[in-house]
Short mmCIF file of C-alpha atoms in Angstrom, two decimals:
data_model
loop_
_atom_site.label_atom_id
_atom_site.label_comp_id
_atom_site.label_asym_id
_atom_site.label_seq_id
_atom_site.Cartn_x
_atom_site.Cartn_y
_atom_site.Cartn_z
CA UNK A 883 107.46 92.52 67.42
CA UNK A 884 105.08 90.02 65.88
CA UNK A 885 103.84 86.84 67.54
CA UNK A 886 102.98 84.00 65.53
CA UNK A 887 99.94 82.00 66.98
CA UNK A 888 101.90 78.59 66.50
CA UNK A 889 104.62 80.14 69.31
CA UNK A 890 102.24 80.64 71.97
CA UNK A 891 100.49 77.23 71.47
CA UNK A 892 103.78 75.15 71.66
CA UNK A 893 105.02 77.15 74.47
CA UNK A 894 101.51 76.34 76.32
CA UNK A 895 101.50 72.57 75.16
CA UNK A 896 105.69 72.96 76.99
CA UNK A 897 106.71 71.90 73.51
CA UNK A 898 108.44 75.57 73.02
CA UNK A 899 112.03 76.48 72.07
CA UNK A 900 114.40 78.75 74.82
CA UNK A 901 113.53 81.64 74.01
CA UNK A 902 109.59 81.55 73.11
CA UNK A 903 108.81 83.58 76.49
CA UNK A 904 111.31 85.94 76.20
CA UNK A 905 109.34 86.63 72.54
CA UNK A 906 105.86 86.50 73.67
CA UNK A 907 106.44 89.05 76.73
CA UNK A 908 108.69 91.44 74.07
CA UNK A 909 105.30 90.85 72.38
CA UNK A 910 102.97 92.16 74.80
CA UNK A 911 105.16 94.54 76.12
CA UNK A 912 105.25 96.40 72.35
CA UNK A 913 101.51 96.37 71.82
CA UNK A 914 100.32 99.92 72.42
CA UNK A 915 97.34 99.64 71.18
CA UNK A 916 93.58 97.69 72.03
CA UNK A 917 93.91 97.05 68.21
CA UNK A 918 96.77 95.29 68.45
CA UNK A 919 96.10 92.91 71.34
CA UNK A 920 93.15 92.02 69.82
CA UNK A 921 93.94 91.11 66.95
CA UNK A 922 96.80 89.55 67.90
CA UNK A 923 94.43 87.23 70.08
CA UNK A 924 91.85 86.45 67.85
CA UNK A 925 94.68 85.45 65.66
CA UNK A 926 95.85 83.30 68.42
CA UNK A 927 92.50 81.73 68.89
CA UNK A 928 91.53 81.01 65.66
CA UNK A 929 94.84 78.25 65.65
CA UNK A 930 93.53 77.32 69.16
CA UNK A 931 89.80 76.61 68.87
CA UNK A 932 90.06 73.40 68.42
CA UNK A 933 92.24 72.24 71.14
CA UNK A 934 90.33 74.19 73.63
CA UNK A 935 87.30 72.45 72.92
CA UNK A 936 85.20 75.52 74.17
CA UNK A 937 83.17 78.33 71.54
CA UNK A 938 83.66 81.95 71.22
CA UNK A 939 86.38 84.15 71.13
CA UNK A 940 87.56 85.04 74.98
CA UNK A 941 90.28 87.31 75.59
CA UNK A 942 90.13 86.56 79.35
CA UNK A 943 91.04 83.00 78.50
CA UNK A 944 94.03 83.64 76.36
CA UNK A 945 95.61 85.89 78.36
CA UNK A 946 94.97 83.95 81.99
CA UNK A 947 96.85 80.92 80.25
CA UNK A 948 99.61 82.30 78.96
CA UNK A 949 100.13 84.38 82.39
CA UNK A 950 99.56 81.51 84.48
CA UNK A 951 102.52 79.38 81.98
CA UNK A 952 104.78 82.14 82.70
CA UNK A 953 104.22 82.63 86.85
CA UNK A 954 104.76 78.81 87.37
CA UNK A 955 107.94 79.08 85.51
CA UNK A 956 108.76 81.88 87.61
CA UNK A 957 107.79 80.34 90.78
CA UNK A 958 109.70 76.90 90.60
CA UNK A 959 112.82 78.48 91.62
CA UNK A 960 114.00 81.02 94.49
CA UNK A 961 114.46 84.68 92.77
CA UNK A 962 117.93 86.19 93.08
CA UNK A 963 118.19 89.57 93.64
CA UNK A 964 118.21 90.73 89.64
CA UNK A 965 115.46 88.64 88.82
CA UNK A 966 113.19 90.22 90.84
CA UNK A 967 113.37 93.59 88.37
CA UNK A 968 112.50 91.31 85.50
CA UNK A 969 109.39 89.59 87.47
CA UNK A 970 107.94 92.34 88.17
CA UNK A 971 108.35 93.86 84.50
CA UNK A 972 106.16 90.73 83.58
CA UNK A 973 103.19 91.31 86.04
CA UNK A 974 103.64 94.83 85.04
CA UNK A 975 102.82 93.75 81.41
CA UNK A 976 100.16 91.34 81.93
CA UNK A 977 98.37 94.33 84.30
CA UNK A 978 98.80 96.53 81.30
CA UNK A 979 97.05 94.06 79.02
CA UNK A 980 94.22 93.68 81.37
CA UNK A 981 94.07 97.37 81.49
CA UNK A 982 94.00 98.11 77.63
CA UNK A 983 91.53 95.76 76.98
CA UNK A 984 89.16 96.64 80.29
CA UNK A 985 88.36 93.99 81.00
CA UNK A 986 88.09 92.22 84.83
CA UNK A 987 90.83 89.08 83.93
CA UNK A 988 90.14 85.51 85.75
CA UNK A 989 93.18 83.75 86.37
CA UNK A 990 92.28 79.95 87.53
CA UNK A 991 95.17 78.46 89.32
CA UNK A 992 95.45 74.81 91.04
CA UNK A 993 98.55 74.65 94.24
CA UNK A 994 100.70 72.07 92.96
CA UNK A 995 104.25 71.26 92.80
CA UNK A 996 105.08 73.34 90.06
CA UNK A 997 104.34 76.68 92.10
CA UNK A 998 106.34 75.79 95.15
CA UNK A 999 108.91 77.85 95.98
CA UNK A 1000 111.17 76.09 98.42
CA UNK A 1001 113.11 78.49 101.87
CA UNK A 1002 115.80 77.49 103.98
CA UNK A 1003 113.28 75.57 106.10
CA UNK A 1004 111.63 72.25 105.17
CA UNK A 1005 108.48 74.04 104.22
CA UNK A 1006 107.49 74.73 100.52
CA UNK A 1007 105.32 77.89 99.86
CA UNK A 1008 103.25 79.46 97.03
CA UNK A 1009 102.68 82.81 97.05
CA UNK A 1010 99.35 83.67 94.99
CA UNK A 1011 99.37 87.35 93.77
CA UNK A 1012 96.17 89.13 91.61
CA UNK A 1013 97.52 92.07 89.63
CA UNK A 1014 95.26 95.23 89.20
CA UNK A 1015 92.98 94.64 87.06
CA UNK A 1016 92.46 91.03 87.33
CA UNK A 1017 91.18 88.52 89.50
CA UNK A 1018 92.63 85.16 90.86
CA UNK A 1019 90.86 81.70 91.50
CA UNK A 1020 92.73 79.51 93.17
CA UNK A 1021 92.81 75.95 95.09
CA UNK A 1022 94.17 75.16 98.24
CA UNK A 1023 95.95 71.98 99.39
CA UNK A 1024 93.35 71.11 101.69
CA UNK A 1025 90.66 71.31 99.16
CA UNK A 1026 89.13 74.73 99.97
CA UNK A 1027 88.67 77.44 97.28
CA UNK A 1028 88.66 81.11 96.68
CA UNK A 1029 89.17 84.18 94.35
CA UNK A 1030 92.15 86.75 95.25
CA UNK A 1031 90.62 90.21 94.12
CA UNK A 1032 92.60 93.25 92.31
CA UNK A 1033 95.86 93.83 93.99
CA UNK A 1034 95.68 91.12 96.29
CA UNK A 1035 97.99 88.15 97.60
CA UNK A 1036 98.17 85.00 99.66
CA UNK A 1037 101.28 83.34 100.98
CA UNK A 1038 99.97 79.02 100.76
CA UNK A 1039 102.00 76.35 102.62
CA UNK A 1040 102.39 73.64 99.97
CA UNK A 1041 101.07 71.27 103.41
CA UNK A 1042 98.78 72.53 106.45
CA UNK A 1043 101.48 71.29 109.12
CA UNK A 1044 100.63 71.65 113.11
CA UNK A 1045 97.06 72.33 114.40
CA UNK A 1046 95.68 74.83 111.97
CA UNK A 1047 95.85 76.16 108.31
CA UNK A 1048 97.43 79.39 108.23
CA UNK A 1049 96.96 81.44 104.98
CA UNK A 1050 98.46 85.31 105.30
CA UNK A 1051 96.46 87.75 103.19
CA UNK A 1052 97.64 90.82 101.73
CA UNK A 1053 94.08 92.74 100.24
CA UNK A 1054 90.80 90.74 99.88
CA UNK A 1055 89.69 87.28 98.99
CA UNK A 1056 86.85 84.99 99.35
CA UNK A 1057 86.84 81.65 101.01
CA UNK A 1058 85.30 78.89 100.09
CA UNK A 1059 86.94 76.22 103.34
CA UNK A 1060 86.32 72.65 103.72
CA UNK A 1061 85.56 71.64 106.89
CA UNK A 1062 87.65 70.32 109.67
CA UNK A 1063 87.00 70.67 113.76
CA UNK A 1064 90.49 69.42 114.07
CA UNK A 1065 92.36 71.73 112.07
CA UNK A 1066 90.81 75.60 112.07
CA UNK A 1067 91.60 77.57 109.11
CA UNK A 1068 92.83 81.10 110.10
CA UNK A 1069 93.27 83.72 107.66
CA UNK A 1070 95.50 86.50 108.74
CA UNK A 1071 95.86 90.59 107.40
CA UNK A 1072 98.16 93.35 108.88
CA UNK A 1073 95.50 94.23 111.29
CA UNK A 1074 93.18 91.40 111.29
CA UNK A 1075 92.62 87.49 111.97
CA UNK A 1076 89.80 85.42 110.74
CA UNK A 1077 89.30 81.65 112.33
CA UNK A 1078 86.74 79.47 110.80
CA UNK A 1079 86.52 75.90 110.93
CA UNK A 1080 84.16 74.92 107.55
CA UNK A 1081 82.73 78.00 106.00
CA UNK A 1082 82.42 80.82 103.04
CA UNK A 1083 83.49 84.56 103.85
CA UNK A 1084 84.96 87.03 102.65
CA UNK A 1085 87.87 89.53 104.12
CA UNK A 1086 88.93 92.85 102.94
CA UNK A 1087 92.22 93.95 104.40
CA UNK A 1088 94.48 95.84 101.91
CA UNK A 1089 97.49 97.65 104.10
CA UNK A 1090 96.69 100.91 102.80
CA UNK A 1091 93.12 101.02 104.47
CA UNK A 1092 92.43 101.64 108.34
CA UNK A 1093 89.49 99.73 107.35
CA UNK A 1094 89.20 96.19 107.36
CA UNK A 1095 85.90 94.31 106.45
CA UNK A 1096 85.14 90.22 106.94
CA UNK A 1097 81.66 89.61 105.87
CA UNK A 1098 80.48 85.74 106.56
CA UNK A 1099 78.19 83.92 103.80
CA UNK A 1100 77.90 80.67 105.81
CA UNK A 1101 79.01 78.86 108.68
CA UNK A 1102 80.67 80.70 111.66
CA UNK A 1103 83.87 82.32 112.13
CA UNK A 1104 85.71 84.56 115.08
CA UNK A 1105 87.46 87.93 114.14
CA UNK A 1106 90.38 89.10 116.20
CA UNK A 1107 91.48 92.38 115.81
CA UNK A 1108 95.45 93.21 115.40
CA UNK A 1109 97.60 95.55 116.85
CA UNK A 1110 101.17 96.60 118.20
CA UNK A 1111 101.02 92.78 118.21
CA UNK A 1112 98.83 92.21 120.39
CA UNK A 1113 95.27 90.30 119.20
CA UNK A 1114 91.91 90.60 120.37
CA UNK A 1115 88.55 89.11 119.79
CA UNK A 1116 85.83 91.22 117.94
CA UNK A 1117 83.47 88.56 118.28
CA UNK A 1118 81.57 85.65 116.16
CA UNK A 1119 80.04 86.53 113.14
CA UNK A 1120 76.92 85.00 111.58
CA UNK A 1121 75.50 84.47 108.30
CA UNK A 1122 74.91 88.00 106.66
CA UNK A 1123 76.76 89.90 109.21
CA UNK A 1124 79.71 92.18 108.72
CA UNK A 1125 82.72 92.72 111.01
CA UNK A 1126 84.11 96.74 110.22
CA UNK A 1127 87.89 97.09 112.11
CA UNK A 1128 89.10 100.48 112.53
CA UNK A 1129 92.90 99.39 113.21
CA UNK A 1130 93.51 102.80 114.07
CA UNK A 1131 91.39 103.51 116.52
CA UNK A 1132 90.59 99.83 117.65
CA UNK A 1133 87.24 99.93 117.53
CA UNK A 1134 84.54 97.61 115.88
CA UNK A 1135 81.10 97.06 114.60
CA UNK A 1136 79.26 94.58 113.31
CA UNK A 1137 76.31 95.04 111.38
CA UNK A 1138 73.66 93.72 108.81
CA UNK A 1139 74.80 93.46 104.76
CA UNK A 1140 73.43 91.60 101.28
CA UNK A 1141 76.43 89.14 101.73
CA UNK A 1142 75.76 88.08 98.01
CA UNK A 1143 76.15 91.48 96.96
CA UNK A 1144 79.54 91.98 98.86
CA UNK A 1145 81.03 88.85 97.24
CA UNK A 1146 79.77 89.62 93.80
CA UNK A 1147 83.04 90.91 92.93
CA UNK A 1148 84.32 87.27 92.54
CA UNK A 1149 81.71 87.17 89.51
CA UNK A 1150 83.08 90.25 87.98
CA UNK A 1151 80.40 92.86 89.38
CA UNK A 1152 81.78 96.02 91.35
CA UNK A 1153 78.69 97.01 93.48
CA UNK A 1154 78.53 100.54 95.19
CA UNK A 1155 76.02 100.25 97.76
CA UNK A 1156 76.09 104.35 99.06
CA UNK A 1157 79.62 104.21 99.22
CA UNK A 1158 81.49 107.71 99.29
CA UNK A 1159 83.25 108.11 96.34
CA UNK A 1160 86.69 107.85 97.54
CA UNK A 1161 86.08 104.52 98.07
CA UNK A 1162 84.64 104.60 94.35
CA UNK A 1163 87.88 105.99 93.11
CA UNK A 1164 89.83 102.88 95.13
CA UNK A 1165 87.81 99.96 93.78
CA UNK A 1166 87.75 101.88 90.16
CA UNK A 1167 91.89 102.16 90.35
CA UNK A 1168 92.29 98.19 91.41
CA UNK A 1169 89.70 96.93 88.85
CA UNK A 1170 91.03 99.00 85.95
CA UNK A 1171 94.26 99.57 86.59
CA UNK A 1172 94.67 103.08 86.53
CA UNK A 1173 95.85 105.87 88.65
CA UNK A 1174 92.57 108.06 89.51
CA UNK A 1175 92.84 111.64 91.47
CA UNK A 1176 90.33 113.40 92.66
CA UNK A 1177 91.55 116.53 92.11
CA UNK A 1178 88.49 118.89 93.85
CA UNK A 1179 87.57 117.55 97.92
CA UNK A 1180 83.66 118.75 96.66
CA UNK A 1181 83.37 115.11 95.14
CA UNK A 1182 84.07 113.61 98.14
CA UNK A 1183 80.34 114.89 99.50
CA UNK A 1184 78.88 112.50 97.27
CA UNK A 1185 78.41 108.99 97.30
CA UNK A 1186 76.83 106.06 94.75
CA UNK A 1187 74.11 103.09 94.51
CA UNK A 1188 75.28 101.11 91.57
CA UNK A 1189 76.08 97.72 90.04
CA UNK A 1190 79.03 97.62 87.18
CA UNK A 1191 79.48 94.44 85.46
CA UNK A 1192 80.79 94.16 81.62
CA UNK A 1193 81.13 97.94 81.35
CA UNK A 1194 84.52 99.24 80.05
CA UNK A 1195 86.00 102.23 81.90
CA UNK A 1196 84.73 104.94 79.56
CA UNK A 1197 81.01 103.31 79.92
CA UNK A 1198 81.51 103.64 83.73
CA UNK A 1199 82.76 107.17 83.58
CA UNK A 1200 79.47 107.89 81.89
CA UNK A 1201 77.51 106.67 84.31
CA UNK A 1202 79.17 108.18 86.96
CA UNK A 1203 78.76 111.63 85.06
CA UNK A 1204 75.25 111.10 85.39
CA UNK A 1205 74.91 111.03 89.25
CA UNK A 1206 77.82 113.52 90.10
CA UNK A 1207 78.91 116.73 88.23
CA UNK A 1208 82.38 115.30 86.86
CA UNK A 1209 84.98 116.70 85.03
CA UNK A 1210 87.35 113.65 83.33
CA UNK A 1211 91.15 114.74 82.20
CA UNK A 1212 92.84 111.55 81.13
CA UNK A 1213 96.21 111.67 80.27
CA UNK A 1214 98.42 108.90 78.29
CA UNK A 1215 100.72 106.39 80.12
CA UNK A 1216 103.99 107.12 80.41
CA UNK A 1217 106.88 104.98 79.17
CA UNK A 1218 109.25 103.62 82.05
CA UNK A 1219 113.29 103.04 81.49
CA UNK A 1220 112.56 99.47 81.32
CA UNK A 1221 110.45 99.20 78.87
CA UNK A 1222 106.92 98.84 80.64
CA UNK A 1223 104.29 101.70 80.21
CA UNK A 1224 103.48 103.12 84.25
CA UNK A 1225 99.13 103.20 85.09
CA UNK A 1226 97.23 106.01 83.08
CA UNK A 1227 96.74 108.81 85.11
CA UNK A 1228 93.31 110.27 85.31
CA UNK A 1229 92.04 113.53 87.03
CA UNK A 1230 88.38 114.05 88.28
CA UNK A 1231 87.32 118.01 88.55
CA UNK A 1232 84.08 119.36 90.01
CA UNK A 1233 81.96 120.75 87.14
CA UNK A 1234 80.44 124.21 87.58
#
């Protein structure tokens, strides 16, 4: 199904007729192709140039504009149960997009009234969510900042009632907080809860991993570890200091990093600093969106020093190729009843 560029501008300027989403995700959804999605954005930029006000062509911008149109519509009202199927067939799509094009999508997103999503309480929530692939920066209501990375959430109170500001994290972000001795700002994971006051840090706490990870840029902040609900403090953490929670054994460490080099994935680099390479396979699979398997445990022996920043994922495969003897099977995505293509499946072999 064909797009015209004049569709997608009127339903960004909210001038658009009923059924303009329902075209441009049918759209996206029936590109198969890098061709296609490029084209059919530069196509799309060429009509918008001009009421951007910005130069160069910039596929990252398209696409986080039309995907951030599309969530607040989808956030100003409470999901019933068969929405939920179609929701997630749209984040599926935009992932996909990110995917085909490789490339590490920004989506910039302000907390305002149009994202609320009201409960049966008197509190108003947004709930923030980074699909693989991409990256999310957002702004709170108190003024602070941050980036969600791949795969990552954050459930927002629309106002930071009672005596602190409680954000709950699902994977990793960064923090940017403004300060307030009155008011801490806690940031809590399955396993783990950060308390700062006026500071930058970062926390890594997907549910998957027994690892979690708060690294502090600036300022101060206490880490409590979580379990069988029950919390405990690690300790405070200093400038350029690392917290590393074992959740499943309950035990701690803290110790020296580059905190610059550990938030650098906020800017779009994915730094390896002698990581094993499962834990290569994990960030490759949330930044590309793709389904990676090592398929011989001899890999696992070896691990990497490296920076990526604007390579695609066949550029990175080459360069991992030159540190590790890897054998790459890729195999093409496979087409779900609903429509939506699932991640593409790739197998890593030990090469004799």
């Amino acid at each position: 199904m064909k797009v015209e560029p004049h569709i997608i501008r009127r339903y960004l300027d909210g001038t658009g007729k009923k059924d303009d989403k329902e075209k441009i995700i049918s759209w996206f959804s029936g590109s198969q192709t890098v061709t296609e999605l490029r084209q059919g954005y530069k196509n799309y930029w060429n009509e918008m140039t001009d009421s951007l006000e910005v130069e160069g062509y910039n596929e990252e911008k398209i696409l986080g504009r039309i995907y951030h149109q599309i969530k607040i519509e989808e956030s100003k009202f409470p999901e019933k149960p068969a929405q939920r199927k179609y929701t997630q067939r749209v984040i599926t799509i935009f992932t996909k997009v990110a995917a085909l094009l490789f490339i590490p999508l920004t989506i910039f997103i302000l907390l305002n009234k149009d994202h609320l999503v009201s409960t049966d309480s008197d509190v108003a929530w947004s709930e923030i969510y980074a699909p693989m692939g991409t990256r999310a920066k957002f702004s709170l209501p108190d003024g602070s900042t941050g980036y969600l990375n791949a795969g990552s959430s954050i459930r927002v109170p629309n106002v930071f009632k009672g005596k602190s500001r409680e954000i709950a994290l699902t994977g990793e972000a960064y923090f940017d907080v403004i300060s307030n001795p009155h008011k801490p700002f806690v940031v809590s994971g399955k396993n783990i809860r950060v308390v700062a006051l006026g500071t930058s840090f970062n926390v890594e706490a997907y549910p998957e991993d027994q690892i979690n990870k708060v690294t502090l840029v600036k300022g101060k902040v206490e880490v409590f570890g979580e379990k069988n609900n029950k919390s405990k403090s690690l300790g405070l953490l200093s400038p350029g200091e690392m917290c590393v929670f074992n959740s499943t054994q309950s035990s701690s460490e803290f110790v020296r990093v580059d905190a610059s080099k550990i938030i650098s994935w906020k800017d779009g680099k994915l730094v390896f600093i002698n990581e094993p390479f499962p834990e290569v396979v994990k960030k490759l699979n949330r930044r590309y969106s793709v389904n990676i398997v090592i398929e011989d445990e001899r890999l696992n022996n070896y691990s990497y020093l490296a920076t990526f920043e604007d390579e695609t994922l066949e550029e990175t495969f080459n360069l991992l190729k030159l540190s590790a003897p890897i054998e790459i099977r890729e195999h093409e995505r496979e087409k779900k009843p609903d429509g939506s293509y699932g991640e593409k499946k790739i197998e890593f072999y030990f090469k004799n």
